[in-house]
Short mmCIF file of C-alpha atoms in Angstrom, two decimals:
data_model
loop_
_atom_site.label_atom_id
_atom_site.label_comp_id
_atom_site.label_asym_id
_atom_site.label_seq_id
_atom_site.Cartn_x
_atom_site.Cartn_y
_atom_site.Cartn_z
CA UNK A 1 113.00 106.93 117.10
CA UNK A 2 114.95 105.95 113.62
CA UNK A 3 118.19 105.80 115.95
CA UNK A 4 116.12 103.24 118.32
CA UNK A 5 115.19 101.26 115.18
CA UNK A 6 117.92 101.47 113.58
CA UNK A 7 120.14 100.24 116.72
CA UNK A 8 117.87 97.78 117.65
CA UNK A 9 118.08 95.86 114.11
CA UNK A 10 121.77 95.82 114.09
CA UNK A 11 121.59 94.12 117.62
CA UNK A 12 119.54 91.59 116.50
CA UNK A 13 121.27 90.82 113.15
CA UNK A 14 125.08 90.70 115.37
CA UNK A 15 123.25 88.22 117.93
CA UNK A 16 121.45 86.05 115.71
CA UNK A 17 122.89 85.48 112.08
CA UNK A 18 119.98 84.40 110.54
CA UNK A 19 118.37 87.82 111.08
CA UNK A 20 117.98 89.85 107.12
CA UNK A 21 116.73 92.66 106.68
CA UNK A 22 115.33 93.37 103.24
CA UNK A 23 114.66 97.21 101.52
CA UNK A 24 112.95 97.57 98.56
CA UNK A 25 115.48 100.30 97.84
CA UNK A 26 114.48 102.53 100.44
CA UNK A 27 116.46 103.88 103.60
CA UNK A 28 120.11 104.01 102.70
CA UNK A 29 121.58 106.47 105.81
CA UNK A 30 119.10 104.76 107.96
CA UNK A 31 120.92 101.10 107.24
CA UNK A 32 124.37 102.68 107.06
CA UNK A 33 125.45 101.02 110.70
CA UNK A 34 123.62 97.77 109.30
CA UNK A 35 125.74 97.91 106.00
CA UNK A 36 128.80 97.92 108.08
CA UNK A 37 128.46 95.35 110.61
CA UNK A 38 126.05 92.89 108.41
CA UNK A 39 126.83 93.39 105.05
CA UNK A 40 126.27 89.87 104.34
CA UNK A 41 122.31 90.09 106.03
CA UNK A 42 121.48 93.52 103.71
CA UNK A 43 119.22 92.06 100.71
CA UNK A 44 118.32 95.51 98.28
CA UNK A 45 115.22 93.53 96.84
CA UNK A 46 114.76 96.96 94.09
CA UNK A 47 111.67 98.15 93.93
CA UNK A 48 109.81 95.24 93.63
CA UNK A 49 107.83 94.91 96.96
CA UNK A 50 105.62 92.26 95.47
CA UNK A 51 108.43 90.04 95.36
CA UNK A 52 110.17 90.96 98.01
CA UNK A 53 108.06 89.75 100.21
CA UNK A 54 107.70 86.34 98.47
CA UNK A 55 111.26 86.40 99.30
CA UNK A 56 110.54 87.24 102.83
CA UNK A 57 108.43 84.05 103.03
CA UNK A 58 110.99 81.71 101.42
CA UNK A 59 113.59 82.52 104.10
CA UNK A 60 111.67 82.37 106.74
CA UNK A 61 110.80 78.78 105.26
CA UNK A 62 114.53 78.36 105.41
CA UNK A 63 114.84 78.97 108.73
CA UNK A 64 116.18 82.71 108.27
CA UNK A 65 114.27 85.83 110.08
CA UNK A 66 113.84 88.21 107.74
CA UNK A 67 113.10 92.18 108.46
CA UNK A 68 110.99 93.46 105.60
CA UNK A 69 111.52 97.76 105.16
CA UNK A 70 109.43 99.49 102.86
CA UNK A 71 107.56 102.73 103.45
CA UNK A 72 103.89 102.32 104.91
CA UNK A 73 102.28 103.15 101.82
CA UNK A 74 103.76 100.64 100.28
CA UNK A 75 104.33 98.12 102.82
CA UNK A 76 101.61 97.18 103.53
CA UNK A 77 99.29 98.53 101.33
CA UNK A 78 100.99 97.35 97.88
CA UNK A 79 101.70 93.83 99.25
CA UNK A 80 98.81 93.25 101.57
CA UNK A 81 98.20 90.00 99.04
CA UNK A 82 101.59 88.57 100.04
CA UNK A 83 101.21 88.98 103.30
CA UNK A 84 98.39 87.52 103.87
CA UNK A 85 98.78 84.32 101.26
CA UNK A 86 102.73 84.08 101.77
CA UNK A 87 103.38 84.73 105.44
CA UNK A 88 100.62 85.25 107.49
CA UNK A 89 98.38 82.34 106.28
CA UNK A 90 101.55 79.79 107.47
CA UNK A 91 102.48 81.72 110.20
CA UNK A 92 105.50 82.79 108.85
CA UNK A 93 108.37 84.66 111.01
CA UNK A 94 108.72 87.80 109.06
CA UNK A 95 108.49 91.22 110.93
CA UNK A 96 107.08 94.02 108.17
CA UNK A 97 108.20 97.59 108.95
CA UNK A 98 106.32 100.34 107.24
CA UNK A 99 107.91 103.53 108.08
CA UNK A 100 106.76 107.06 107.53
CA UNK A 101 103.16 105.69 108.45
CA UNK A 102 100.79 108.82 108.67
CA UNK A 103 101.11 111.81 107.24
CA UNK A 104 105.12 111.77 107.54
CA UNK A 105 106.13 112.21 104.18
CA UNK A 106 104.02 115.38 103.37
CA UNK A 107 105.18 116.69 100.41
CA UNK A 108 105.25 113.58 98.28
CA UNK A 109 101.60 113.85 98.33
CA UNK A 110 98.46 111.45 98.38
CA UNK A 111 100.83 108.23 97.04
CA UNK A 112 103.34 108.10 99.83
CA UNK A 113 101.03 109.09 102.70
CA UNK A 114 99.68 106.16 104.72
CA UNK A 115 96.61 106.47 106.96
CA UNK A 116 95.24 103.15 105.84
CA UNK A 117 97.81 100.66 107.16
CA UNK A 118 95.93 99.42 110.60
CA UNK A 119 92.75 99.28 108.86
CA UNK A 120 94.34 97.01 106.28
CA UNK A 121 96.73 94.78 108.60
CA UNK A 122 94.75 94.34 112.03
CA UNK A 123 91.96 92.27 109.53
CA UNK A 124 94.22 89.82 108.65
CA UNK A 125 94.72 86.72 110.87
CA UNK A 126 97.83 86.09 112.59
CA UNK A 127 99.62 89.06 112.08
CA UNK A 128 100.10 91.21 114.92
CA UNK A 129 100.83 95.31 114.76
CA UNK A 130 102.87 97.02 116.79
CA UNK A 131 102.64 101.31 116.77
CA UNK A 132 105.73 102.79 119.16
CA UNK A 133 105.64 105.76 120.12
CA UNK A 134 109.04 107.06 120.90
CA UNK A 135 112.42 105.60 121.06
CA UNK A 136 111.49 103.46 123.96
CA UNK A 137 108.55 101.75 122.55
CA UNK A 138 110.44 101.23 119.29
CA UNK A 139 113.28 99.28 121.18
CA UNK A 140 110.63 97.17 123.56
CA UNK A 141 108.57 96.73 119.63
CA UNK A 142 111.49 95.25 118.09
CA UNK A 143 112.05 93.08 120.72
CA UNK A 144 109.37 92.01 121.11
CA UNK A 145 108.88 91.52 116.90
CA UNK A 146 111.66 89.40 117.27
CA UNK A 147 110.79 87.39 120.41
CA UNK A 148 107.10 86.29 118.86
CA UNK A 149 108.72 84.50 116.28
CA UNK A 150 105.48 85.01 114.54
CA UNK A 151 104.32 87.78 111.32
CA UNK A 152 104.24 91.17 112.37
CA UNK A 153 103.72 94.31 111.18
CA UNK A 154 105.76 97.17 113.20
CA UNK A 155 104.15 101.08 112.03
CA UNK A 156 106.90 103.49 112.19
CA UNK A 157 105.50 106.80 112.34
CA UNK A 158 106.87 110.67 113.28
CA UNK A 159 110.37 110.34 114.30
CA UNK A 160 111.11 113.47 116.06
CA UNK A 161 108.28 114.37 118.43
CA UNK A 162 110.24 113.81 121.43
CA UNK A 163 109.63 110.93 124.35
CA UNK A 164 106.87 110.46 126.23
CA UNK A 165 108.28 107.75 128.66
CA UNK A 166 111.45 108.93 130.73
CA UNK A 167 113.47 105.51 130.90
CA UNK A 168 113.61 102.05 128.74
CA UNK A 169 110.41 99.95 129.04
CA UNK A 170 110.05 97.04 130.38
CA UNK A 171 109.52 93.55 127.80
CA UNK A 172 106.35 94.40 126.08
CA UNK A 173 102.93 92.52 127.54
CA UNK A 174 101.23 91.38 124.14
CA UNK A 175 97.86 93.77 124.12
CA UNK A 176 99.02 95.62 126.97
CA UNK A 177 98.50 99.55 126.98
CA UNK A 178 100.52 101.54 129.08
CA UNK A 179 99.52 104.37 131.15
CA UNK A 180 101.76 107.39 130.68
CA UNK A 181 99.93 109.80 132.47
CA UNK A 182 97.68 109.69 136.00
CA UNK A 183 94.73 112.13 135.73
CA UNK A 184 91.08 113.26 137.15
CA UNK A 185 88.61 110.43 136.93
CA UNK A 186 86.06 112.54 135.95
CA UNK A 187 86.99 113.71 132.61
CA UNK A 188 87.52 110.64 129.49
CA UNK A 189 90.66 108.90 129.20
CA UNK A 190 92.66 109.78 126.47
CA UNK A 191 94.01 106.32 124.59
CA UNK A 192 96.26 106.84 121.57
CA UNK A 193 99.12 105.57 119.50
CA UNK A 194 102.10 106.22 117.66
CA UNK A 195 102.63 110.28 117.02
CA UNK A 196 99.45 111.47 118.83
CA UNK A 197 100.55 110.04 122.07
CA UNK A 198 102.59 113.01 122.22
CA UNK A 199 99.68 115.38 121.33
CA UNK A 200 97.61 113.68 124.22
CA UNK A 201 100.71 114.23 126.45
CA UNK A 202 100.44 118.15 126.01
CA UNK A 203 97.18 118.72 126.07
CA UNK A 204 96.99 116.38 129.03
CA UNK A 205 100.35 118.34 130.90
CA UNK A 206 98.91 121.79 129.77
CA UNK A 207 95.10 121.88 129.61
CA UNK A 208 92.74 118.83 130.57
CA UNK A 209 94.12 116.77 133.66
CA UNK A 210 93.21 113.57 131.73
CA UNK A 211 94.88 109.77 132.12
CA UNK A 212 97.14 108.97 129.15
CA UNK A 213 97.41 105.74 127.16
CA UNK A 214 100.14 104.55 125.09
CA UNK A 215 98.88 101.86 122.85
CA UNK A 216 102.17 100.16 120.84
CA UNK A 217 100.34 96.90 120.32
CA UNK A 218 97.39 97.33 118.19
CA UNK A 219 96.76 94.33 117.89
CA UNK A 220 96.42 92.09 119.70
CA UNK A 221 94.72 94.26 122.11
CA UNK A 222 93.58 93.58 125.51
CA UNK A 223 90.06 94.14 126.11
CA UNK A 224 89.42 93.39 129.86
CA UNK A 225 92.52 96.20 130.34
CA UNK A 226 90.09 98.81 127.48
CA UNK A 227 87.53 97.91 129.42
CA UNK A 228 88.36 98.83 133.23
CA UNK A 229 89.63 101.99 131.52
CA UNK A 230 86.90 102.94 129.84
CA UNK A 231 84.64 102.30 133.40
CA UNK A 232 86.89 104.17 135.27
CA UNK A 233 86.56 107.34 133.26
CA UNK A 234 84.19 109.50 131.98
CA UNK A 235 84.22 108.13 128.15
CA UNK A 236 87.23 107.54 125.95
CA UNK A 237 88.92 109.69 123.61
CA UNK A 238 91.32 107.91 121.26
CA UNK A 239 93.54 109.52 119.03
CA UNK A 240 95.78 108.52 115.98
CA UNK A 241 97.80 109.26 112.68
CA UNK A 242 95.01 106.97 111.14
CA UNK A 243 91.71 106.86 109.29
CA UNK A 244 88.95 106.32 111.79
CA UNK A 245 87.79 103.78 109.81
CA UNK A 246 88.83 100.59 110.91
CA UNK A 247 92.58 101.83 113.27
CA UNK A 248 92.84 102.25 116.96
CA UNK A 249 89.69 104.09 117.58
CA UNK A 250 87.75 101.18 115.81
CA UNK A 251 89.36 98.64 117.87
CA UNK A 252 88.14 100.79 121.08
CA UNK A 253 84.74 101.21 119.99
CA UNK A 254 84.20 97.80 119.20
CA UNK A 255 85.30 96.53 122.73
CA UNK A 256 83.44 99.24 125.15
CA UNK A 257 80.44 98.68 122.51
CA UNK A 258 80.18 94.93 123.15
CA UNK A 259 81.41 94.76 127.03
CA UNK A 260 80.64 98.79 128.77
CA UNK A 261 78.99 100.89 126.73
CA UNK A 262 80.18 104.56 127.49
CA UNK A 263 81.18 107.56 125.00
CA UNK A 264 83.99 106.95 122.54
CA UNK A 265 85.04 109.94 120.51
CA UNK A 266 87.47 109.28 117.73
CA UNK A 267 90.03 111.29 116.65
CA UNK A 268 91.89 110.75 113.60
CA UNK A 269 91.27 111.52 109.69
CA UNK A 270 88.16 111.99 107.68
CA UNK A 271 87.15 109.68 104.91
CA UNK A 272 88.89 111.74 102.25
CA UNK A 273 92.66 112.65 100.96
CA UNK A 274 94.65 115.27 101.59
CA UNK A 275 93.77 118.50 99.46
CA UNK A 276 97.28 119.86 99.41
CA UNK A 277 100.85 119.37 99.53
CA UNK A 278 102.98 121.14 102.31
CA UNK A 279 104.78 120.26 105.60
CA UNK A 280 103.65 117.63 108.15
CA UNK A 281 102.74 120.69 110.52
CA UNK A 282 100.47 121.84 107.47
CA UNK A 283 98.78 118.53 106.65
CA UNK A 284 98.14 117.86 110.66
CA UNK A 285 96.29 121.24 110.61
CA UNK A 286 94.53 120.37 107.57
CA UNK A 287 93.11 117.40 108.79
CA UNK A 288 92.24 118.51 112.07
CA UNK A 289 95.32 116.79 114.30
CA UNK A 290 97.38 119.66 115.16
CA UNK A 291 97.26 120.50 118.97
CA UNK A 292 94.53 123.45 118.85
CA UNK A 293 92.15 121.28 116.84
CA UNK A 294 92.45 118.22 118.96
CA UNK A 295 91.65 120.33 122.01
CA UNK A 296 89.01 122.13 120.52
CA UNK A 297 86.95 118.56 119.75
CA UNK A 298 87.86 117.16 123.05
CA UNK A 299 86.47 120.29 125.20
CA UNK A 300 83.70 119.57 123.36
CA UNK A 301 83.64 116.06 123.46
CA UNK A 302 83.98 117.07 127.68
CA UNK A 303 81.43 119.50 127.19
CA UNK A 304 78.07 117.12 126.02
CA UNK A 305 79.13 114.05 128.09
CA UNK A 306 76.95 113.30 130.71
CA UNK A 307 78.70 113.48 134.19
#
């Protein structure tokens, strides 16, 4: 997915000159192709996101469209001021990319993991977010990014959990979900975004015969396409790399709750931090998101929902 990100960029930046991307010193390899073919659209802002994206703002007052790259624990969380005051508040052409969104960057510990970004970025007006979640998503997301000529905020998340859509995607719809997966009517629809897609994919292939959901655009989200979901199945389980406070399953919950009113079980992470350091497979087990606990709670889930 890094590959489709990466590639993507440097297409935009050779088509349209006025495309910068700015790092707050993070992701040399990843901007190596970028270096080489747009030297003169690379800004290394330091370590300064603050500013950075006060930078951001000023060229996209010049007419520029800057690409802001920070990790997702930093942007957005450190800058969420800026965004809000600086770019989204005048609308503001500046696409945001927070990657290693999740718990992707394990061993670094509470300060660079990021399971408060939706929460954080979906409450501010104007400014979409976008969650791929594989290499097809990401290139349809970036296109998309760049199409709205409006602020965005693109989640990056687990690079290398393999695709769950076979070919390129069509343009993105805005708020559109996209069904990866037919399944039995009678059991919930599964709805979920960025890395857990996958997860939904294998439990869906291997043990419950449920309809799939990619969700890449978080927001906005389309709520008369939530809802005939939700009536057409027997409740909603949404998954995510996320806090259940105030991500995907939030948004969910909040549409069936106002317009149909069946079961919504939400899967994502506790109210509380990590208690350890260790590998991504480690932390998804710790907080309940590897494959065995996921199917555990949604056999459950299953198991007291009324037919």
């Amino acid at each position: 997915m890094r590959d489709a990100f990466s590639d993507a960029l440097v297409r935009l930046a050779v088509q349209d000159p006025k495309v910068l991307l700015l790092t707050g010193d993070h992701g040399y390899a990843l901007f190596d192709a970028f270096r080489n073919q747009c030297p003169a659209q690379y800004i290394n802002a330091g370590i300064a996101e603050q500013n950075m994206v006060g930078m951001a703002a000023g060229l996209a007052r010049a007419g520029f469209r800057p690409f802001v790259y920070g990790l997702s624990a930093f942007v957005p969380l450190r800058v969420l001021e800026q965004i809000k005051l600086d770019i989204a508040h005048d609308g503001l052409p500046v696409v945001l990319l927070g990657d290693g969104a999740g718990f992707v960057y394990s061993h670094l510990g509470t300060s660079h993991q990021s399971t408060e970004d939706i929460a954080c970025t979906r409450v501010i007006a104007g400014l979409d977010v976008l969650s791929p979640a594989d290499r097809h998503e990401m290139t349809a997301c970036m296109a998309h990014a760049y199409a709205a000529r409006r602020p965005v905020y693109l989640r990056m998340g687990k690079s290398d959990r393999g695709d769950v859509h076979s070919s390129s995607l069509a343009p993105l719809e805005a708020g559109r979900m996209i069904q990866v997966r037919a399944g039995q009517l009678d059991l919930p629809a599964f709805i979920a975004t960025g890395s857990m897609v996958r997860t939904a994919l294998d439990i869906a292939e291997q043990q419950v015969d449920a309809g799939v959901w990619s969700v890449p655009s978080i927001k906005p989200l389309d709520a008369a396409q939530v809802v005939r979901v939700a009536r057409d199945s027997r409740g909603v389980v949404v998954l995510e790399e996320h806090s259940t406070y105030g991500g995907l399953g939030s948004a969910i919950a909040e549409i069936v709750g106002e317009h149909n009113p069946v079961r919504v079980m939400r899967i994502g992470v506790s109210d509380r931090f990590s208690e350890h350091c260790g590998t991504y497979s480690y932390l998804l087990k710790e907080h309940g998101l590897d494959h065995d606990c996921v199917l555990e709670r949604i056999r459950m889930f299953i198991g007291s929902t009324p037919a």
